[in-house]
PDB file of C-alpha atoms in Angstrom:
ATOM      1  CA  MET A   1       0.058   0.084  -0.022  1.00  0.00           C
ATOM      2  CA  LYS A   2       1.300   3.432  -0.821  1.00  0.00           C
ATOM      3  CA  VAL A   3       0.043   6.937   0.333  1.00  0.00           C
ATOM      4  CA  ASN A   4       1.048   9.747  -1.730  1.00  0.00           C
ATOM      5  CA  LEU A   5       1.392  13.000   0.134  1.00  0.00           C
ATOM      6  CA  ALA A   6       1.510  16.616  -1.094  1.00  0.00           C
ATOM      7  CA  LEU A   7       2.898  18.286   2.025  1.00  0.00           C
ATOM      8  CA  LYS A   8       2.847  22.269   2.754  1.00  0.00           C
ATOM      9  CA  GLY A   9       6.182  21.946   4.485  1.00  0.00           C
ATOM     10  CA  LEU A  10       8.887  19.421   5.735  1.00  0.00           C
ATOM     11  CA  PRO A  11       7.828  17.772   9.095  1.00  0.00           C
ATOM     12  CA  LYS A  12      10.072  18.053  12.095  1.00  0.00           C
ATOM     13  CA  PHE A  13      11.090  14.722  13.678  1.00  0.00           C
ATOM     14  CA  ARG A  14      10.861  14.299  17.429  1.00  0.00           C
ATOM     15  CA  CYS A  15      14.183  12.564  17.839  1.00  0.00           C
ATOM     16  CA  LEU A  16      15.848  14.921  15.314  1.00  0.00           C
ATOM     17  CA  PRO A  17      14.360  18.243  15.363  1.00  0.00           C
ATOM     18  CA  GLU A  18      17.395  20.323  13.702  1.00  0.00           C
ATOM     19  CA  GLN A  19      18.014  19.927  10.068  1.00  0.00           C
ATOM     20  CA  ARG A  20      20.763  17.441   9.474  1.00  0.00           C
ATOM     21  CA  GLY A  21      19.743  16.135   6.095  1.00  0.00           C
ATOM     22  CA  GLN A  22      17.167  13.752   7.329  1.00  0.00           C
ATOM     23  CA  HIS A  23      14.609  14.466   4.730  1.00  0.00           C
ATOM     24  CA  ARG A  24      16.923  13.298   2.047  1.00  0.00           C
ATOM     25  CA  THR A  25      16.795   9.535   3.262  1.00  0.00           C
ATOM     26  CA  THR A  26      14.374   6.788   3.721  1.00  0.00           C
ATOM     27  CA  THR A  27      12.803   7.013   7.137  1.00  0.00           C
ATOM     28  CA  HIS A  28      11.642   3.655   8.655  1.00  0.00           C
ATOM     29  CA  LEU A  29       8.922   3.984  11.222  1.00  0.00           C
ATOM     30  CA  LEU A  30       8.751   1.096  13.780  1.00  0.00           C
ATOM     31  CA  PRO A  31       7.346   0.239  17.154  1.00  0.00           C
ATOM     32  CA  ASP A  32       9.514   1.009  20.292  1.00  0.00           C
ATOM     33  CA  GLU A  33      12.408  -1.526  20.388  1.00  0.00           C
ATOM     34  CA  SER A  34      11.050  -3.244  23.395  1.00  0.00           C
ATOM     35  CA  ARG A  35       7.914  -4.386  21.466  1.00  0.00           C
ATOM     36  CA  VAL A  36       8.976  -4.097  17.674  1.00  0.00           C
ATOM     37  CA  MET A  37       9.268  -7.775  17.118  1.00  0.00           C
ATOM     38  CA  LYS A  38       6.043  -8.743  18.781  1.00  0.00           C
ATOM     39  CA  SER A  39       4.250  -5.884  17.015  1.00  0.00           C
ATOM     40  CA  LEU A  40       5.547  -6.883  13.626  1.00  0.00           C
ATOM     41  CA  THR A  41       4.726 -10.587  14.105  1.00  0.00           C
ATOM     42  CA  GLN A  42       1.110  -9.743  15.267  1.00  0.00           C
ATOM     43  CA  GLY A  43       0.850  -7.235  12.358  1.00  0.00           C
ATOM     44  CA  PHE A  44       1.906 -10.073   9.862  1.00  0.00           C
ATOM     45  CA  ALA A  45      -0.672 -12.424  11.426  1.00  0.00           C
ATOM     46  CA  ASP A  46      -3.492  -9.675  11.306  1.00  0.00           C
ATOM     47  CA  VAL A  47      -2.862  -9.334   7.416  1.00  0.00           C
ATOM     48  CA  GLN A  48      -3.000 -13.157   6.841  1.00  0.00           C
ATOM     49  CA  ALA A  49      -6.237 -13.024   8.553  1.00  0.00           C
ATOM     50  CA  GLY A  50      -7.530 -10.253   6.260  1.00  0.00           C
ATOM     51  CA  GLN A  51      -7.253  -7.586   8.978  1.00  0.00           C
ATOM     52  CA  LEU A  52      -5.551  -4.107   8.654  1.00  0.00           C
ATOM     53  CA  PRO A  53      -2.327  -4.162  11.017  1.00  0.00           C
ATOM     54  CA  ASP A  54      -2.448  -1.642  13.944  1.00  0.00           C
ATOM     55  CA  PHE A  55       1.305  -0.671  13.352  1.00  0.00           C
ATOM     56  CA  PRO A  56       2.678  -1.787   9.977  1.00  0.00           C
ATOM     57  CA  THR A  57       6.095  -1.204   8.890  1.00  0.00           C
ATOM     58  CA  ILE A  58       6.281   2.210   7.135  1.00  0.00           C
ATOM     59  CA  GLU A  59       8.897   3.767   4.758  1.00  0.00           C
ATOM     60  CA  TRP A  60       8.535   7.358   4.375  1.00  0.00           C
ATOM     61  CA  TYR A  61       9.928   9.137   1.467  1.00  0.00           C
ATOM     62  CA  PHE A  62      10.531  12.897   0.670  1.00  0.00           C
ATOM     63  CA  HIS A  63      11.186  13.156  -3.099  1.00  0.00           C
ATOM     64  CA  THR A  64      11.504  17.033  -3.395  1.00  0.00           C
ATOM     65  CA  THR A  65      14.303  17.228  -1.152  1.00  0.00           C
ATOM     66  CA  ASN A  66      16.305  15.118  -3.673  1.00  0.00           C
ATOM     67  CA  ASP A  67      14.704  16.401  -6.888  1.00  0.00           C
ATOM     68  CA  PRO A  68      13.045  19.912  -6.350  1.00  0.00           C
ATOM     69  CA  SER A  69      11.637  19.643 -10.021  1.00  0.00           C
ATOM     70  CA  VAL A  70       8.901  17.473  -8.546  1.00  0.00           C
ATOM     71  CA  GLN A  71       7.625  20.488  -6.486  1.00  0.00           C
ATOM     72  CA  ASP A  72       4.215  21.870  -7.622  1.00  0.00           C
ATOM     73  CA  ALA A  73       3.660  25.509  -8.479  1.00  0.00           C
ATOM     74  CA  GLU A  74       2.506  25.936  -4.849  1.00  0.00           C
ATOM     75  CA  GLY A  75       5.806  24.584  -3.505  1.00  0.00           C
ATOM     76  CA  HIS A  76       4.214  21.468  -2.033  1.00  0.00           C
ATOM     77  CA  HIS A  77       6.674  18.763  -1.061  1.00  0.00           C
ATOM     78  CA  SER A  78       6.016  15.473  -2.772  1.00  0.00           C
ATOM     79  CA  SER A  79       6.172  12.446  -0.160  1.00  0.00           C
ATOM     80  CA  ALA A  80       5.014   8.996   0.510  1.00  0.00           C
ATOM     81  CA  LEU A  81       4.237   6.378   3.005  1.00  0.00           C
ATOM     82  CA  PHE A  82       5.096   2.840   1.753  1.00  0.00           C
ATOM     83  CA  VAL A  83       3.243   0.544   4.096  1.00  0.00           C
ATOM     84  CA  GLN A  84       4.341  -3.131   4.018  1.00  0.00           C
ATOM     85  CA  TRP A  85       1.598  -5.945   4.739  1.00  0.00           C
ATOM     86  CA  VAL A  86      -1.808  -4.936   3.971  1.00  0.00           C
ATOM     87  CA  PRO A  87      -4.381  -7.523   2.775  1.00  0.00           C
ATOM     88  CA  TYR A  88      -5.697  -7.550  -0.757  1.00  0.00           C
ATOM     89  CA  GLU A  89      -9.165  -8.273   0.618  1.00  0.00           C
ATOM     90  CA  LEU A  90     -10.380  -7.281   3.990  1.00  0.00           C
ATOM     91  CA  LYS A  91     -12.350  -9.783   6.087  1.00  0.00           C
ATOM     92  CA  GLY A  92     -15.825  -8.440   6.961  1.00  0.00           C
ATOM     93  CA  THR A  93     -15.539  -5.017   5.174  1.00  0.00           C
ATOM     94  CA  THR A  94     -14.116  -3.304   2.105  1.00  0.00           C
ATOM     95  CA  TRP A  95     -11.218  -1.297   1.143  1.00  0.00           C
ATOM     96  CA  GLU A  96     -13.714   1.500   0.167  1.00  0.00           C
ATOM     97  CA  ALA A  97     -15.084   1.511   3.691  1.00  0.00           C
ATOM     98  CA  GLU A  98     -11.750   1.516   5.350  1.00  0.00           C
ATOM     99  CA  GLU A  99      -9.411   3.460   3.135  1.00  0.00           C
ATOM    100  CA  ASP A 100      -9.866   6.992   4.515  1.00  0.00           C
ATOM    101  CA  LYS A 101      -9.955   5.786   8.187  1.00  0.00           C
ATOM    102  CA  TYR A 102      -6.695   3.753   7.625  1.00  0.00           C
ATOM    103  CA  VAL A 103      -4.998   6.580   6.029  1.00  0.00           C
ATOM    104  CA  GLN A 104      -5.851   8.860   9.006  1.00  0.00           C
ATOM    105  CA  HIS A 105      -4.634   6.050  11.421  1.00  0.00           C
ATOM    106  CA  LEU A 106      -1.255   6.020   9.294  1.00  0.00           C
ATOM    107  CA  LEU A 107      -0.987   9.744   9.602  1.00  0.00           C
ATOM    108  CA  ASP A 108      -1.756   9.162  13.526  1.00  0.00           C
ATOM    109  CA  ILE A 109       1.383   7.033  13.563  1.00  0.00           C
ATOM    110  CA  VAL A 110       3.564   9.408  11.599  1.00  0.00           C
ATOM    111  CA  ASP A 111       2.345  12.290  13.951  1.00  0.00           C
ATOM    112  CA  SER A 112       3.882  10.287  17.027  1.00  0.00           C
ATOM    113  CA  PHE A 113       7.234  10.512  15.316  1.00  0.00           C
ATOM    114  CA  ALA A 114       6.961  14.043  13.727  1.00  0.00           C
ATOM    115  CA  PRO A 115       4.199  16.000  15.507  1.00  0.00           C
ATOM    116  CA  GLY A 116       1.973  18.024  13.223  1.00  0.00           C
ATOM    117  CA  THR A 117       2.672  16.340   9.940  1.00  0.00           C
ATOM    118  CA  SER A 118      -1.053  15.679   9.591  1.00  0.00           C
ATOM    119  CA  SER A 119      -1.772  19.498   9.460  1.00  0.00           C
ATOM    120  CA  LEU A 120       1.082  19.845   6.746  1.00  0.00           C
ATOM    121  CA  VAL A 121      -1.022  17.533   4.422  1.00  0.00           C
ATOM    122  CA  ALA A 122      -2.422  19.182   1.586  1.00  0.00           C
ATOM    123  CA  ASP A 123      -3.573  16.281  -0.466  1.00  0.00           C
ATOM    124  CA  THR A 124      -3.330  12.505  -0.399  1.00  0.00           C
ATOM    125  CA  VAL A 125      -3.534   9.891  -3.215  1.00  0.00           C
ATOM    126  CA  THR A 126      -3.802   6.347  -1.908  1.00  0.00           C
ATOM    127  CA  LEU A 127      -3.135   2.985  -3.761  1.00  0.00           C
ATOM    128  CA  THR A 128      -4.335   0.136  -2.037  1.00  0.00           C
ATOM    129  CA  PRO A 129      -3.530  -3.515  -3.401  1.00  0.00           C
ATOM    130  CA  PRO A 130      -6.768  -3.520  -5.470  1.00  0.00           C
ATOM    131  CA  LYS A 131      -5.806  -0.046  -6.973  1.00  0.00           C
ATOM    132  CA  ILE A 132      -2.421  -0.948  -7.698  1.00  0.00           C
ATOM    133  CA  GLU A 133      -3.681  -4.010  -9.456  1.00  0.00           C
ATOM    134  CA  SER A 134      -6.282  -1.912 -11.247  1.00  0.00           C
ATOM    135  CA  TYR A 135      -3.937   0.975 -12.508  1.00  0.00           C
ATOM    136  CA  PHE A 136      -0.523  -1.037 -13.077  1.00  0.00           C
ATOM    137  CA  GLY A 137      -1.758  -4.554 -13.901  1.00  0.00           C
ATOM    138  CA  ILE A 138       0.173  -6.024 -11.004  1.00  0.00           C
ATOM    139  CA  SER A 139      -1.709  -9.298  -9.817  1.00  0.00           C
ATOM    140  CA  ARG A 140      -3.017  -8.620  -6.166  1.00  0.00           C
ATOM    141  CA  GLY A 141      -1.197  -5.246  -6.009  1.00  0.00           C
ATOM    142  CA  HIS A 142       2.011  -7.173  -4.733  1.00  0.00           C
ATOM    143  CA  ILE A 143       4.790  -4.798  -6.124  1.00  0.00           C
ATOM    144  CA  HIS A 144       7.367  -7.263  -5.363  1.00  0.00           C
ATOM    145  CA  HIS A 145       5.410  -9.944  -7.347  1.00  0.00           C
ATOM    146  CA  ILE A 146       6.559 -12.887  -5.243  1.00  0.00           C
ATOM    147  CA  ASP A 147       6.766 -13.394  -1.527  1.00  0.00           C
ATOM    148  CA  ASN A 148      10.301 -12.010  -0.260  1.00  0.00           C
ATOM    149  CA  SER A 149      10.781 -15.061   1.669  1.00  0.00           C
ATOM    150  CA  LEU A 150      11.512 -17.179  -1.245  1.00  0.00           C
ATOM    151  CA  GLY A 151      14.938 -17.953  -1.692  1.00  0.00           C
ATOM    152  CA  PHE A 152      16.881 -16.267  -4.557  1.00  0.00           C
ATOM    153  CA  ASP A 153      17.301 -19.560  -6.553  1.00  0.00           C
ATOM    154  CA  GLN A 154      13.310 -19.732  -6.476  1.00  0.00           C
ATOM    155  CA  ARG A 155      12.881 -16.455  -8.236  1.00  0.00           C
ATOM    156  CA  PHE A 156      11.733 -15.820 -11.753  1.00  0.00           C
ATOM    157  CA  PRO A 157      14.579 -16.224 -14.274  1.00  0.00           C
ATOM    158  CA  TYR A 158      16.014 -13.371 -16.156  1.00  0.00           C
ATOM    159  CA  ARG A 159      15.654 -15.696 -19.416  1.00  0.00           C
ATOM    160  CA  THR A 160      12.172 -16.666 -20.034  1.00  0.00           C
ATOM    161  CA  PRO A 161      11.222 -19.671 -22.206  1.00  0.00           C
ATOM    162  CA  ILE A 162      10.441 -17.264 -25.061  1.00  0.00           C
ATOM    163  CA  GLN A 163      13.512 -16.569 -27.261  1.00  0.00           C
ATOM    164  CA  GLY A 164      14.563 -12.834 -26.798  1.00  0.00           C
ATOM    165  CA  LEU A 165      12.132 -12.122 -24.107  1.00  0.00           C
ATOM    166  CA  TYR A 166      13.773 -11.265 -20.720  1.00  0.00           C
ATOM    167  CA  SER A 167      12.620 -10.342 -17.221  1.00  0.00           C
ATOM    168  CA  ALA A 168      13.949  -7.464 -15.187  1.00  0.00           C
ATOM    169  CA  SER A 169      11.042  -7.302 -12.884  1.00  0.00           C
ATOM    170  CA  ALA A 170      10.829  -7.281  -8.983  1.00  0.00           C
ATOM    171  CA  GLY A 171      10.117 -11.002  -9.175  1.00  0.00           C
ATOM    172  CA  THR A 172      13.623 -11.643 -10.223  1.00  0.00           C
ATOM    173  CA  HIS A 173      17.019 -11.765  -8.200  1.00  0.00           C
ATOM    174  CA  PRO A 174      17.535  -9.784  -5.955  1.00  0.00           C
ATOM    175  CA  GLY A 175      14.142  -8.567  -5.697  1.00  0.00           C
ATOM    176  CA  GLY A 176      12.237  -5.231  -5.965  1.00  0.00           C
ATOM    177  CA  SER A 177      12.683  -1.651  -4.649  1.00  0.00           C
ATOM    178  CA  VAL A 178      14.213   0.918  -6.751  1.00  0.00           C
ATOM    179  CA  ALA A 179      17.749  -0.392  -6.917  1.00  0.00           C
ATOM    180  CA  GLY A 180      18.043  -1.227 -10.572  1.00  0.00           C
ATOM    181  CA  CYS A 181      19.959  -4.687  -9.619  1.00  0.00           C
ATOM    182  CA  ALA A 182      17.531  -6.680 -11.405  1.00  0.00           C
ATOM    183  CA  GLY A 183      17.628  -4.620 -14.538  1.00  0.00           C
ATOM    184  CA  HIS A 184      21.455  -4.543 -14.409  1.00  0.00           C
ATOM    185  CA  ASN A 185      21.608  -8.358 -14.130  1.00  0.00           C
ATOM    186  CA  SER A 186      19.158  -9.146 -16.970  1.00  0.00           C
ATOM    187  CA  ALA A 187      21.002  -6.704 -19.276  1.00  0.00           C
ATOM    188  CA  ALA A 188      24.074  -8.642 -18.729  1.00  0.00           C
ATOM    189  CA  CYS A 189      22.267 -11.775 -19.609  1.00  0.00           C
ATOM    190  CA  VAL A 190      21.135 -10.054 -22.942  1.00  0.00           C
ATOM    191  CA  VAL A 191      24.559  -8.867 -23.694  1.00  0.00           C
ATOM    192  CA  ARG A 192      26.131 -12.275 -23.239  1.00  0.00           C
ATOM    193  CA  ASP A 193      23.355 -13.879 -25.407  1.00  0.00           C
ATOM    194  CA  MET A 194      24.198 -11.576 -28.154  1.00  0.00           C
ATOM    195  CA  GLY A 195      27.669 -12.854 -27.957  1.00  0.00           C
ATOM    196  CA  LEU A 196      29.157  -9.755 -26.415  1.00  0.00           C
ATOM    197  CA  GLN A 197      30.922  -9.034 -22.970  1.00  0.00           C
ATOM    198  CA  PRO A 198      29.252  -6.415 -20.637  1.00  0.00           C
ATOM    199  CA  TRP A 199      31.269  -3.132 -20.581  1.00  0.00           C
ATOM    200  CA  TRP A 200      30.255  -2.935 -17.005  1.00  0.00           C
ATOM    201  CA  PRO A 201      31.335  -4.756 -13.745  1.00  0.00           C
ATOM    202  CA  THR A 202      29.459  -8.100 -13.178  1.00  0.00           C
ATOM    203  CA  ALA A 203      29.936 -10.716 -10.723  1.00  0.00           C
TER     204      ALA A 203
END
């Protein structure tokens, strides 16, 4: 699940109120250390049961601090919450009924780390798993395509059974996220299959 945010300003973190470049990195929001494993384990179990986790793992991004060109004319900051582990289908309810409430719940969590963030939100665009599937054609809205618990040798191959068709998706080794590793490795296969040597370092 992803919640895109337009922010009127950059939030101030409780743990690091002074500006030290913290908005230029990926921020991970997790429960307190004393209960983090129990909370994550319970959250994963909740999702398996079709329920929304109370405190999911959240990655928080600030795009405009690294690329000011994506700021709009009003100067809003582009930001996003990437929320791991939410169900595709909700037990006893629907995403349509729960989406707005859950987004507010996520913002409440964010406020506990960076007070006042909710008041900075000018607009949101939420992508639930069904919306990701509908908009991007990704089955069940799973952006990594396969369960990340699968071993690297169980992932989708770069070379498909169809000659000349290669895969560089999040389902190949070493997985998804915006790292470019799968594309790098797939490109090496293409070049080698053409009888050439990659001109970049490979393993």
